[in-house]
Every structure is written in structure tokens, then in C-alpha cells.
PDB file of C-alpha atoms in Angstrom:
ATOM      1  CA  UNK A   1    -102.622 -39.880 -27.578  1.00 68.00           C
ATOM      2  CA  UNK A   2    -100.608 -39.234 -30.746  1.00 75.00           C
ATOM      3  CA  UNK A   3    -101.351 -35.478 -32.386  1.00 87.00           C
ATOM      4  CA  UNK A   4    -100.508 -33.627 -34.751  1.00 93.00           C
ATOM      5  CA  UNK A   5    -101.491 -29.530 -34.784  1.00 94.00           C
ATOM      6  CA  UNK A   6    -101.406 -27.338 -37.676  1.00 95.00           C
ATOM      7  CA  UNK A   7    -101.344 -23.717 -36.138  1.00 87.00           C
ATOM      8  CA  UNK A   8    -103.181 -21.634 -39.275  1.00 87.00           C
ATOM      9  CA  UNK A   9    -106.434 -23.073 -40.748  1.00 90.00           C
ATOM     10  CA  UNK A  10    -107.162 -20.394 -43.310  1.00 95.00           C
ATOM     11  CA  UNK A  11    -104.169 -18.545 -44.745  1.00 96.00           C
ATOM     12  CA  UNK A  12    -104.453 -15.512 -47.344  1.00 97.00           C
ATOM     13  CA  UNK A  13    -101.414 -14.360 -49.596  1.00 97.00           C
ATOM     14  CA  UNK A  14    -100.674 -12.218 -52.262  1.00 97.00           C
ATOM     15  CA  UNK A  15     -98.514 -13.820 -55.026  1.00 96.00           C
ATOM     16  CA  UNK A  16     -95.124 -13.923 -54.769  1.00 96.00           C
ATOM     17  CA  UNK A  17     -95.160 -13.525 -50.986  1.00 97.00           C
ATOM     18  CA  UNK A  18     -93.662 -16.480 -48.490  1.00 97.00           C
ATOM     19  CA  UNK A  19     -95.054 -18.592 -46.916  1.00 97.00           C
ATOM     20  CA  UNK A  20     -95.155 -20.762 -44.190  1.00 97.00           C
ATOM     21  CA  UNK A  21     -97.376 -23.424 -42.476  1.00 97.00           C
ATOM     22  CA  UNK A  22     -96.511 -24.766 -39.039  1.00 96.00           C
ATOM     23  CA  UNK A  23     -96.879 -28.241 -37.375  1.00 96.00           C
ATOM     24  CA  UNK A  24     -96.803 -29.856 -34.625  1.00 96.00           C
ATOM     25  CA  UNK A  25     -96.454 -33.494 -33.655  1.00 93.00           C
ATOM     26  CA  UNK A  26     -96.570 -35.310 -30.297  1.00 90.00           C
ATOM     27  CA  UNK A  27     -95.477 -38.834 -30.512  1.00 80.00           C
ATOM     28  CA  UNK A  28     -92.318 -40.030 -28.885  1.00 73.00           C
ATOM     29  CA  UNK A  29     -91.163 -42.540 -30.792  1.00 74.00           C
ATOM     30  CA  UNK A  30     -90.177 -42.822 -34.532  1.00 74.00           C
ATOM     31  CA  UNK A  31     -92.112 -41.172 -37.168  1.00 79.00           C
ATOM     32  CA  UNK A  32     -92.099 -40.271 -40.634  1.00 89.00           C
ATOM     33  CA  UNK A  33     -93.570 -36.844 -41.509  1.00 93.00           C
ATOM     34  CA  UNK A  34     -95.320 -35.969 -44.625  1.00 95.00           C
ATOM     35  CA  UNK A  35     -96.888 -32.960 -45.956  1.00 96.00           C
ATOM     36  CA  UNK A  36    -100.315 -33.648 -48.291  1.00 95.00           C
ATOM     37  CA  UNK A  37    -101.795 -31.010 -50.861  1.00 95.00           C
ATOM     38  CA  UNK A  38    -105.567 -31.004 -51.819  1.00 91.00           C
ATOM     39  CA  UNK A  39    -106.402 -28.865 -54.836  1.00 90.00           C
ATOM     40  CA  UNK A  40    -109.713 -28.014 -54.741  1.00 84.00           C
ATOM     41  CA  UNK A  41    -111.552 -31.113 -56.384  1.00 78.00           C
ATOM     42  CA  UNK A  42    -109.208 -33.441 -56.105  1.00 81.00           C
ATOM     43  CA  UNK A  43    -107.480 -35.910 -54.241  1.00 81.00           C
ATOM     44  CA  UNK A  44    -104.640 -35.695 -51.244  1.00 88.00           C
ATOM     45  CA  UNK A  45    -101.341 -35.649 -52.902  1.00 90.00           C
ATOM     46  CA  UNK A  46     -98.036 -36.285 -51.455  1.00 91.00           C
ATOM     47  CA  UNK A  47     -95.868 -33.279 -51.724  1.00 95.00           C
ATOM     48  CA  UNK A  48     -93.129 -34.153 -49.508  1.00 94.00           C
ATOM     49  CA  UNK A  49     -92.059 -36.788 -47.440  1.00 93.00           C
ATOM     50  CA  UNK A  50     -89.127 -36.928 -44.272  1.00 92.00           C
ATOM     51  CA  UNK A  51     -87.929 -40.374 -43.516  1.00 88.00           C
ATOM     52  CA  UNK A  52     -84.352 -39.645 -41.651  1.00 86.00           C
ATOM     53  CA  UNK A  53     -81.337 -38.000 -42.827  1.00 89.00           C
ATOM     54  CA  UNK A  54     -80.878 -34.300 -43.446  1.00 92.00           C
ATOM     55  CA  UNK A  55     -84.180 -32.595 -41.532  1.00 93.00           C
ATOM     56  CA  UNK A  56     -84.777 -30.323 -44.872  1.00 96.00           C
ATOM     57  CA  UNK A  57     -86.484 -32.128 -47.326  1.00 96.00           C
ATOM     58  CA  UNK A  58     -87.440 -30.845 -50.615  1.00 96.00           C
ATOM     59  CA  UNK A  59     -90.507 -31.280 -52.620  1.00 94.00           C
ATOM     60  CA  UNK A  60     -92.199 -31.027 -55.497  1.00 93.00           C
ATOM     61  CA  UNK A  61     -93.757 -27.279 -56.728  1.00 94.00           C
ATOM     62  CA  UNK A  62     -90.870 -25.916 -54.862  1.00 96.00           C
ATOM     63  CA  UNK A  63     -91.873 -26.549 -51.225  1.00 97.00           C
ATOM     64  CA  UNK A  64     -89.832 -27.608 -48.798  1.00 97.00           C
ATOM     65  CA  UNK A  65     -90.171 -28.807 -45.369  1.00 97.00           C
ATOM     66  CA  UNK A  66     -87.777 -28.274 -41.800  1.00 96.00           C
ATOM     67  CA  UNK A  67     -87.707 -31.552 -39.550  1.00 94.00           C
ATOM     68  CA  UNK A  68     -86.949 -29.712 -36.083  1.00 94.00           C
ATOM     69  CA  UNK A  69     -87.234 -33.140 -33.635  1.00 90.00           C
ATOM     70  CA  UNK A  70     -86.423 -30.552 -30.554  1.00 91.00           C
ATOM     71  CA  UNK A  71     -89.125 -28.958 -31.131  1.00 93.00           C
ATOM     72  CA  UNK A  72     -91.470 -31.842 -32.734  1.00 93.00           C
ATOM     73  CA  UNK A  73     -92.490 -29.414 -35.886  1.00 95.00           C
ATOM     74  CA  UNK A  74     -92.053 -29.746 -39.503  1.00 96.00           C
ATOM     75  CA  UNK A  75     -93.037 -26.837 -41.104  1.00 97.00           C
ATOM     76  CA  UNK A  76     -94.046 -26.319 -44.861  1.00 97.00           C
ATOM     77  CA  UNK A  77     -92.364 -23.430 -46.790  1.00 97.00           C
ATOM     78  CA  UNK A  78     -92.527 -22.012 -49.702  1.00 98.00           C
ATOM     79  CA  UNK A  79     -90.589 -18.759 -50.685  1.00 97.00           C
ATOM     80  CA  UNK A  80     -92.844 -17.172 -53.368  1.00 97.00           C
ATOM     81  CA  UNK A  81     -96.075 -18.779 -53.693  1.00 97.00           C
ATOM     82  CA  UNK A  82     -98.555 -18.594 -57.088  1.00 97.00           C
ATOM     83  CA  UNK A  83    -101.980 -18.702 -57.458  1.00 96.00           C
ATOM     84  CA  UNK A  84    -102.156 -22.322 -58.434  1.00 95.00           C
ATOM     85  CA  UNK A  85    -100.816 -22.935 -54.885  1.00 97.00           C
ATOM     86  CA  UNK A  86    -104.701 -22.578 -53.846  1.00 97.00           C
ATOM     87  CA  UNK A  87    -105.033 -25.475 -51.886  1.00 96.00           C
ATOM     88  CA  UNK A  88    -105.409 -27.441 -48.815  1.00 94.00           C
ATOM     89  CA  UNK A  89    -102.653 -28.609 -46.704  1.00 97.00           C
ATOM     90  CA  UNK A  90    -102.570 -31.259 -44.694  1.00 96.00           C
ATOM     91  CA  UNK A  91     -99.137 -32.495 -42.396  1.00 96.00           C
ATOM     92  CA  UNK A  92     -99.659 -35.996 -41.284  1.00 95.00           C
ATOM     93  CA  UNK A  93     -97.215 -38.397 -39.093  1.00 92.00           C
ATOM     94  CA  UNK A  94     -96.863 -42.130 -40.059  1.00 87.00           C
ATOM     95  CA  UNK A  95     -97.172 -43.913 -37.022  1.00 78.00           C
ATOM     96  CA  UNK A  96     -95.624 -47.750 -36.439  1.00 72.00           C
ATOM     97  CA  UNK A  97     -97.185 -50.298 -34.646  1.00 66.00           C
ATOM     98  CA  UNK A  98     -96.344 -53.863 -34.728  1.00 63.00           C
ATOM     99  CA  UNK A  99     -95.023 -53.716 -37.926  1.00 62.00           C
ATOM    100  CA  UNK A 100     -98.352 -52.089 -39.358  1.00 69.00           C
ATOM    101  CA  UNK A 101     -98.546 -47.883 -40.000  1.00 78.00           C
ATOM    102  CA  UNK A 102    -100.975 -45.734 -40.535  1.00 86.00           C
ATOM    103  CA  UNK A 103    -101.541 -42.012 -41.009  1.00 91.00           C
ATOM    104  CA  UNK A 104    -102.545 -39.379 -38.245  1.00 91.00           C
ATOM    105  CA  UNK A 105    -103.359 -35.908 -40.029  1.00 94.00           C
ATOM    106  CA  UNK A 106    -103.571 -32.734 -38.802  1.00 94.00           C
ATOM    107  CA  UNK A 107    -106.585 -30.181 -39.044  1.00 92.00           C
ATOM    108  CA  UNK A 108    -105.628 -28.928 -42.184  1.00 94.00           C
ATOM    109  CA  UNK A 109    -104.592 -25.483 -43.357  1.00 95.00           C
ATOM    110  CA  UNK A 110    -106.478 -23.674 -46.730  1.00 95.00           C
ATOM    111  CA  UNK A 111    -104.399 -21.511 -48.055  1.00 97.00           C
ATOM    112  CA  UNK A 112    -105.779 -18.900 -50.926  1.00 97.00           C
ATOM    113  CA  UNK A 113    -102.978 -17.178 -53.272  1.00 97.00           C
ATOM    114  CA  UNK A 114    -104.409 -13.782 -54.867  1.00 94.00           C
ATOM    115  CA  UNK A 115    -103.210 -12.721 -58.360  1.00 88.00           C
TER     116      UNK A 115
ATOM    117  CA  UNK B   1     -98.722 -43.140 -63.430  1.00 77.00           C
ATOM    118  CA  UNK B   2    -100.691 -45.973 -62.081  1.00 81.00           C
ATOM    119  CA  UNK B   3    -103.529 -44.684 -59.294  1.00 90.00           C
ATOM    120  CA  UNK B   4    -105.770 -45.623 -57.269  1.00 94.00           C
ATOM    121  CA  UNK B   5    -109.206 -45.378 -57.838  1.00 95.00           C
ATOM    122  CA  UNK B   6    -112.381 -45.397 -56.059  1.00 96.00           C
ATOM    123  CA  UNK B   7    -116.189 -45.818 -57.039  1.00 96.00           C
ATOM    124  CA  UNK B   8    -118.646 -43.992 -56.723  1.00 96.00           C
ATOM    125  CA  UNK B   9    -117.451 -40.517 -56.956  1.00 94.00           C
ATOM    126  CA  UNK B  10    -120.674 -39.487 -54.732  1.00 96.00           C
ATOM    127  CA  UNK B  11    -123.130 -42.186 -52.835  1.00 97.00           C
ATOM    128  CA  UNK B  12    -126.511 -40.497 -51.416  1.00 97.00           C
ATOM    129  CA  UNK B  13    -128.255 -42.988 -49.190  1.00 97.00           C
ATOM    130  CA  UNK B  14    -131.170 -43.243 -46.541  1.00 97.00           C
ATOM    131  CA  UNK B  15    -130.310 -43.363 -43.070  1.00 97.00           C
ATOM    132  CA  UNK B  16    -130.296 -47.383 -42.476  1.00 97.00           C
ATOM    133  CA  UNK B  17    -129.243 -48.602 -45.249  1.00 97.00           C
ATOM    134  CA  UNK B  18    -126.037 -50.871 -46.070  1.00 97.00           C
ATOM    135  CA  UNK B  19    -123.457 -49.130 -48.660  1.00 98.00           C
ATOM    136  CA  UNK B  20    -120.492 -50.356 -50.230  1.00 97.00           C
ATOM    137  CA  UNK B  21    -117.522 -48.240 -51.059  1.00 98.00           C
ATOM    138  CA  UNK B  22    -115.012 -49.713 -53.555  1.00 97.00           C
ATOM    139  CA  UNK B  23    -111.833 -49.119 -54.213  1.00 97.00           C
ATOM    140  CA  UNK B  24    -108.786 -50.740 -57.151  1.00 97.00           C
ATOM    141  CA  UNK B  25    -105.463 -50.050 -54.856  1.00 96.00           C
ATOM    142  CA  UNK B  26    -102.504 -49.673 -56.749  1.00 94.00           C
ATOM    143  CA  UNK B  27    -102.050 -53.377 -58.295  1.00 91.00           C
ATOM    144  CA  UNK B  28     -98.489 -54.328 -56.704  1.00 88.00           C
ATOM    145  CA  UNK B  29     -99.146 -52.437 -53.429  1.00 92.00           C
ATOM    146  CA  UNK B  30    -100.312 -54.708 -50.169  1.00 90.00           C
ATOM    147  CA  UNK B  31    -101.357 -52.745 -47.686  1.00 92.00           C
ATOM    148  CA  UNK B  32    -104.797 -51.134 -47.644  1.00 94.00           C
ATOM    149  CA  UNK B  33    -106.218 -48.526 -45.540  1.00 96.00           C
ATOM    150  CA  UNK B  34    -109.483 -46.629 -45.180  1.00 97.00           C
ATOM    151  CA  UNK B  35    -109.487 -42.487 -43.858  1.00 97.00           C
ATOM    152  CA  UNK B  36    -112.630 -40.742 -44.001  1.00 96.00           C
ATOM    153  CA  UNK B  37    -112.500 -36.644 -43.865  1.00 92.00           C
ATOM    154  CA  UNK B  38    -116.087 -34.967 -42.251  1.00 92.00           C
ATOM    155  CA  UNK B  39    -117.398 -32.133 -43.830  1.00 87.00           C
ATOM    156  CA  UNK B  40    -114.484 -28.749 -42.445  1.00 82.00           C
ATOM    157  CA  UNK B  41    -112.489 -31.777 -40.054  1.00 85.00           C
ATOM    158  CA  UNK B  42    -109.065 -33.327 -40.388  1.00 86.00           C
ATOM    159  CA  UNK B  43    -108.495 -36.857 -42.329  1.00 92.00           C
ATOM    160  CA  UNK B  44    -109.131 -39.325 -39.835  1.00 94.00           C
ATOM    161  CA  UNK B  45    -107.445 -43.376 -40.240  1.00 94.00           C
ATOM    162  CA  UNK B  46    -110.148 -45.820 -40.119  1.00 96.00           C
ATOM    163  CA  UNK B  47    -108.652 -49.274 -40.433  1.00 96.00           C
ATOM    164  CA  UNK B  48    -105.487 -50.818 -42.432  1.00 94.00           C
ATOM    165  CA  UNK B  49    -105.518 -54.216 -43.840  1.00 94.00           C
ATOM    166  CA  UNK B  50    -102.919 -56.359 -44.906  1.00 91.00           C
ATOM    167  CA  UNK B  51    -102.536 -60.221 -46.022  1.00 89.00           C
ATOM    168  CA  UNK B  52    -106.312 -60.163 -45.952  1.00 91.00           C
ATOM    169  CA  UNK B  53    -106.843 -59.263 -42.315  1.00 92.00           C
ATOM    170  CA  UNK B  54    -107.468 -55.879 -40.532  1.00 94.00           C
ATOM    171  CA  UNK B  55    -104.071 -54.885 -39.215  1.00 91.00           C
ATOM    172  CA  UNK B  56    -105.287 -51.761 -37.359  1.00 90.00           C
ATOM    173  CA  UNK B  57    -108.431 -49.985 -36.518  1.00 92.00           C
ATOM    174  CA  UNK B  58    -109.651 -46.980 -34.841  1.00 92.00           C
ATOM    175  CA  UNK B  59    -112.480 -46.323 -32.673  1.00 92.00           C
ATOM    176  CA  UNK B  60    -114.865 -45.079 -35.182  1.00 93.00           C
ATOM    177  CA  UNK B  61    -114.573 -48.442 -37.133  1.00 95.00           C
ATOM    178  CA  UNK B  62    -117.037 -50.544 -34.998  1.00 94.00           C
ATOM    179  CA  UNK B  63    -119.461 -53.179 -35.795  1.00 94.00           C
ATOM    180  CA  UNK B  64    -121.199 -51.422 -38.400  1.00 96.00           C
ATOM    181  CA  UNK B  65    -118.185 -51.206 -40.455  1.00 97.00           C
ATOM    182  CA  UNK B  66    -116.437 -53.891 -42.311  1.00 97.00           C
ATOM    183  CA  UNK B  67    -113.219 -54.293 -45.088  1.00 97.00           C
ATOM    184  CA  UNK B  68    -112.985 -56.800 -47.318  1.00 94.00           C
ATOM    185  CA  UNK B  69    -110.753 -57.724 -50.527  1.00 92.00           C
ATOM    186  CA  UNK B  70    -113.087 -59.931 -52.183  1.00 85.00           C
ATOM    187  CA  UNK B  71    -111.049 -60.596 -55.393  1.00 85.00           C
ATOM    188  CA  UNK B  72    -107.465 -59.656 -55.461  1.00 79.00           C
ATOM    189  CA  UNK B  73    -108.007 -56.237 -56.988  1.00 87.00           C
ATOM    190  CA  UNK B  74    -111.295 -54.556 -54.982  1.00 93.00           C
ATOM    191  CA  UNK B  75    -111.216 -53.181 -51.390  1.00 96.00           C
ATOM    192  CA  UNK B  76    -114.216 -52.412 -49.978  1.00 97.00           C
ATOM    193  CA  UNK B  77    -115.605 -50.663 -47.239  1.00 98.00           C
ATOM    194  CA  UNK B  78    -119.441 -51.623 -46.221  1.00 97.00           C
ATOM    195  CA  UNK B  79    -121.192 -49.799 -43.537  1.00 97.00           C
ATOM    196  CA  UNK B  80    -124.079 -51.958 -42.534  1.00 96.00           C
ATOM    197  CA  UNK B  81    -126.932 -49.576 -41.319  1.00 95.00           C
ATOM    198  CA  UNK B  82    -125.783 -45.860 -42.135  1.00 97.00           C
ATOM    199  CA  UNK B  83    -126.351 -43.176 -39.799  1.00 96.00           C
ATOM    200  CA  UNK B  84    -126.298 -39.479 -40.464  1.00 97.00           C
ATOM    201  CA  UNK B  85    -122.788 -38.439 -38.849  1.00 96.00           C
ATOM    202  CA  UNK B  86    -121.515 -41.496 -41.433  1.00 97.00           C
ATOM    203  CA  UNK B  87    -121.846 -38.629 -43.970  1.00 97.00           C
ATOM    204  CA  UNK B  88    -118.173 -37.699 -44.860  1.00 96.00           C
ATOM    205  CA  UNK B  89    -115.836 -38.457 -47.862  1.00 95.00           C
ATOM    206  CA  UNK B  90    -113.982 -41.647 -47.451  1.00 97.00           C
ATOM    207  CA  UNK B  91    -110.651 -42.055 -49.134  1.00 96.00           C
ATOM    208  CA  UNK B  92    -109.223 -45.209 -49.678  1.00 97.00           C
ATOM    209  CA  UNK B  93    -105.546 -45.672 -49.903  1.00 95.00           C
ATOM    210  CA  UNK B  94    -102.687 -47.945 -50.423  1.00 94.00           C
ATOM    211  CA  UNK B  95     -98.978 -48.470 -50.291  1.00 91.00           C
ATOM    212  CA  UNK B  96     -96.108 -50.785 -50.852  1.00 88.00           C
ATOM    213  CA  UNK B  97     -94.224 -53.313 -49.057  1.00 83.00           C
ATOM    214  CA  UNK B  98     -91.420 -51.687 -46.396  1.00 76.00           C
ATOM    215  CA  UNK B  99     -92.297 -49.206 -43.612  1.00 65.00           C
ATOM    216  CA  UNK B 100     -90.578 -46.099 -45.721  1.00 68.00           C
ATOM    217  CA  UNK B 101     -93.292 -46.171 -48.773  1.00 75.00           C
ATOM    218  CA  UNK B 102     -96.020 -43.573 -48.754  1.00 84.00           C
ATOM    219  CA  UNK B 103     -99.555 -43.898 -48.746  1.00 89.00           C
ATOM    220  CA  UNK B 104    -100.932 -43.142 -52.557  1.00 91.00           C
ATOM    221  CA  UNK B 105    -104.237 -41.696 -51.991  1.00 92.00           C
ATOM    222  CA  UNK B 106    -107.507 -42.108 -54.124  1.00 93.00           C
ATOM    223  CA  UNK B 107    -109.909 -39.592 -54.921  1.00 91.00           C
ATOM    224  CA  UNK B 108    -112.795 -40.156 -52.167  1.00 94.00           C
ATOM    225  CA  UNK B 109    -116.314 -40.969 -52.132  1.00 96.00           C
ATOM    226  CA  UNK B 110    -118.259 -38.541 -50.623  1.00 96.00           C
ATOM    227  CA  UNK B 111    -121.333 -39.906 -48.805  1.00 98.00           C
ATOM    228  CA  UNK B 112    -124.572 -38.432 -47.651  1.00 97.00           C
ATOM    229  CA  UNK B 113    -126.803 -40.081 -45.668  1.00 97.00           C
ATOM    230  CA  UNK B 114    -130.524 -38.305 -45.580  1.00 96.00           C
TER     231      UNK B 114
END
């Protein structure tokens, strides 16, 4: 069955340090990769998307995002994070089927920035 | 920036009882789709609807569950008899024609069933 596996469910970071979420997908076919943010209170907001074309995709806030198919990751980076990157983080794959999608998620990582 | 939006913010229900979660998808968008998130699990797809028929659904969406677009604007989720592990938020969302448009997201209603 299609998966996808985020490695770290609670992260803790100081400001201005680096960071970096991993993922994992297992799906064979094609996919489109996404990484969601969830401030706390509100809804699941698209911060970056991978479609094809070159595997590092930027997004918005500064993240970006490494499409390794090899190794069936795309992991979230950020090089100096703030405190209003308190969030939750959420990589899904867009699976295709018979012309229809739909949106597997992984687990989840919450990640708390301290001033 | 349009949005999509869902009502209620928060239902609390009995166990056995019918609810109705509504949602106002993005007005040009055609494809619909219902996730619901338990309490500390992942986002989990729940069924995707498109020229007024379910496209997709998972496992959890059985017979108690339902979709319907009743006027061009609302998509609704009803679950006919709720049970307690029904308790979860349930996001609606929708996107545009063409397989490379994201999913916009709404804001959930969270559910409780006592």
C-alpha cells in the first residue's frame, strides 16, 4: 500500500538554527509531492509543491524542498528558522488513479522554534 | 484570495446521531474531497467527488458516510449514526481542473461525539 513516513514527529530548535524534516514515500508510479504547514489554529497550507522538473523546489517563508526519486524522499529545509515557524508539518504524495487524485499524508512533524 | 470555507467550526453530538458537515469549495474549482485528521494522527483521504459522483473512497468511508453537492456551491459530508472514534476534525478541500493543481484546504470541523 502507498506510504508516506516522516522520520521526526516532534522537533525542537533554537532560532536561527537549520533545519530539516525528512520523508519518505513508497509508491512506484508517478507522484507529485507536497509539503503542508499547520500553524497552530489554523488550517493546512500549501508551502511547496514538486510536479517534475528540477528536484529542488522552492517555497514560500523560505523553505525549500529536495526531490531525491532514488531514494523516494523529499525533504523540507529551511536554513535559519524563526519562531513564527512554530508549526506542524505535514509531506503528502498526490496519488493518480483513473484520472481522479487524492492526497496520502504522512504522520506529521511539530516543530517548536525558541526565541 | 478566495478560500474555502467550512461550517461549523466545532460540532458536539451524541453518539447516534446524524451530522452534517458543510463546506463552500472554492467557486471555479470541481473536484471535492473530504480528509479527516484524529486527535495526534496523520490526515487521512476520505472520499473525492467530481461531476457529482464519488470518484474515490477509502475504507473508512462506509455506509454511514455520505457526500453530496446539493446546490452548486455546498459539499457536504453526513455521517448517519455517529460513533465515538467518528470524533476527529474533518477538512474539506478542493481543487481545479488538470492533475497538476493543488488541493486548497479549508479550516476543519472538529467533531466530538459523547
Amino acid at each position: 500500500a502507498q506510504s508516506v513516513s516522516q522520520h521526526n514527529h516532534h522537533v525542537i530548535l533554537s532560532e536561527a538554527a537549520s533545519l530539516e524534516l525528512g520523508c519518505n514515500y513508497s509508491y512506484g508510479g508517478t507522484v507529485n509531492l507536497f509539503w503542508y504547514v499547520q500553524y497552530p489554529g489554523q488550517h493546512l497550507q500549501l508551502l511547496l509543491k514538486y510536479f517534475s522538473g528540477d528536484p529542488l523546489v522552492k517555497g514560500i517563508k523560505g523553505f525549500e524542498a529536495e526531490f531525491i526519486k532514488s531514494k523516494f524522499s523529499f525533504n523540507l529545509r529551511k536554513p535559519s528558522v524563526q519562531w513564527s515557524d512554530t508549526a506542524e508539518y505535514f509531506c503528502a504524495v498526490n496519488l493518480f488513479s483513473g484520472g481522479y487524485n487524492k492526497l496520502i499524508f504522512g504522520a506529521g512533524t511539530r516543530l517548536a522554534v525558541h526565541p | 484570495e478566495p478560500e474555502v470555507t467550512q461550517t461549523p467550526s466545532h460540532q458536539v453530538t451524541q453518539m447516534g446521531q446524524e451530522v452534517i458537515l458543510r463546506c463552500v469549495p472554492i467557486s471555479n474549482h470541481l473536484y471535492f474531497y473530504w480528509y479527516r485528521q484524529i486527535l495526534g494522527q496523520k490526515v487521512e483521504f476520505l472520499v473525492s467527488f467530481y461531476n457529482n459522483e464519488i470518484s474515490e473512497k477509502s475504507e473508512i468511508f462506509d455506509d454511514q458516510f455520505s457526500v453530496e453537492r446539493p446546490d452548486g456551491s455546498n459539499f457536504t459530508l453526513k455521517i448517519r449514526s455517529t460513533k465515538l472514534e467518528d470524533s476527529a476534525m474533518y477538512f474539506c478541500a478542493s481543487r481545479e481542473r488538470g492533475d497538476y493543481n493543488e488541493q486548497f484546504f479549508g479550516p476543519g470541523t472538529r467533531l466530538t461525539v459523547l
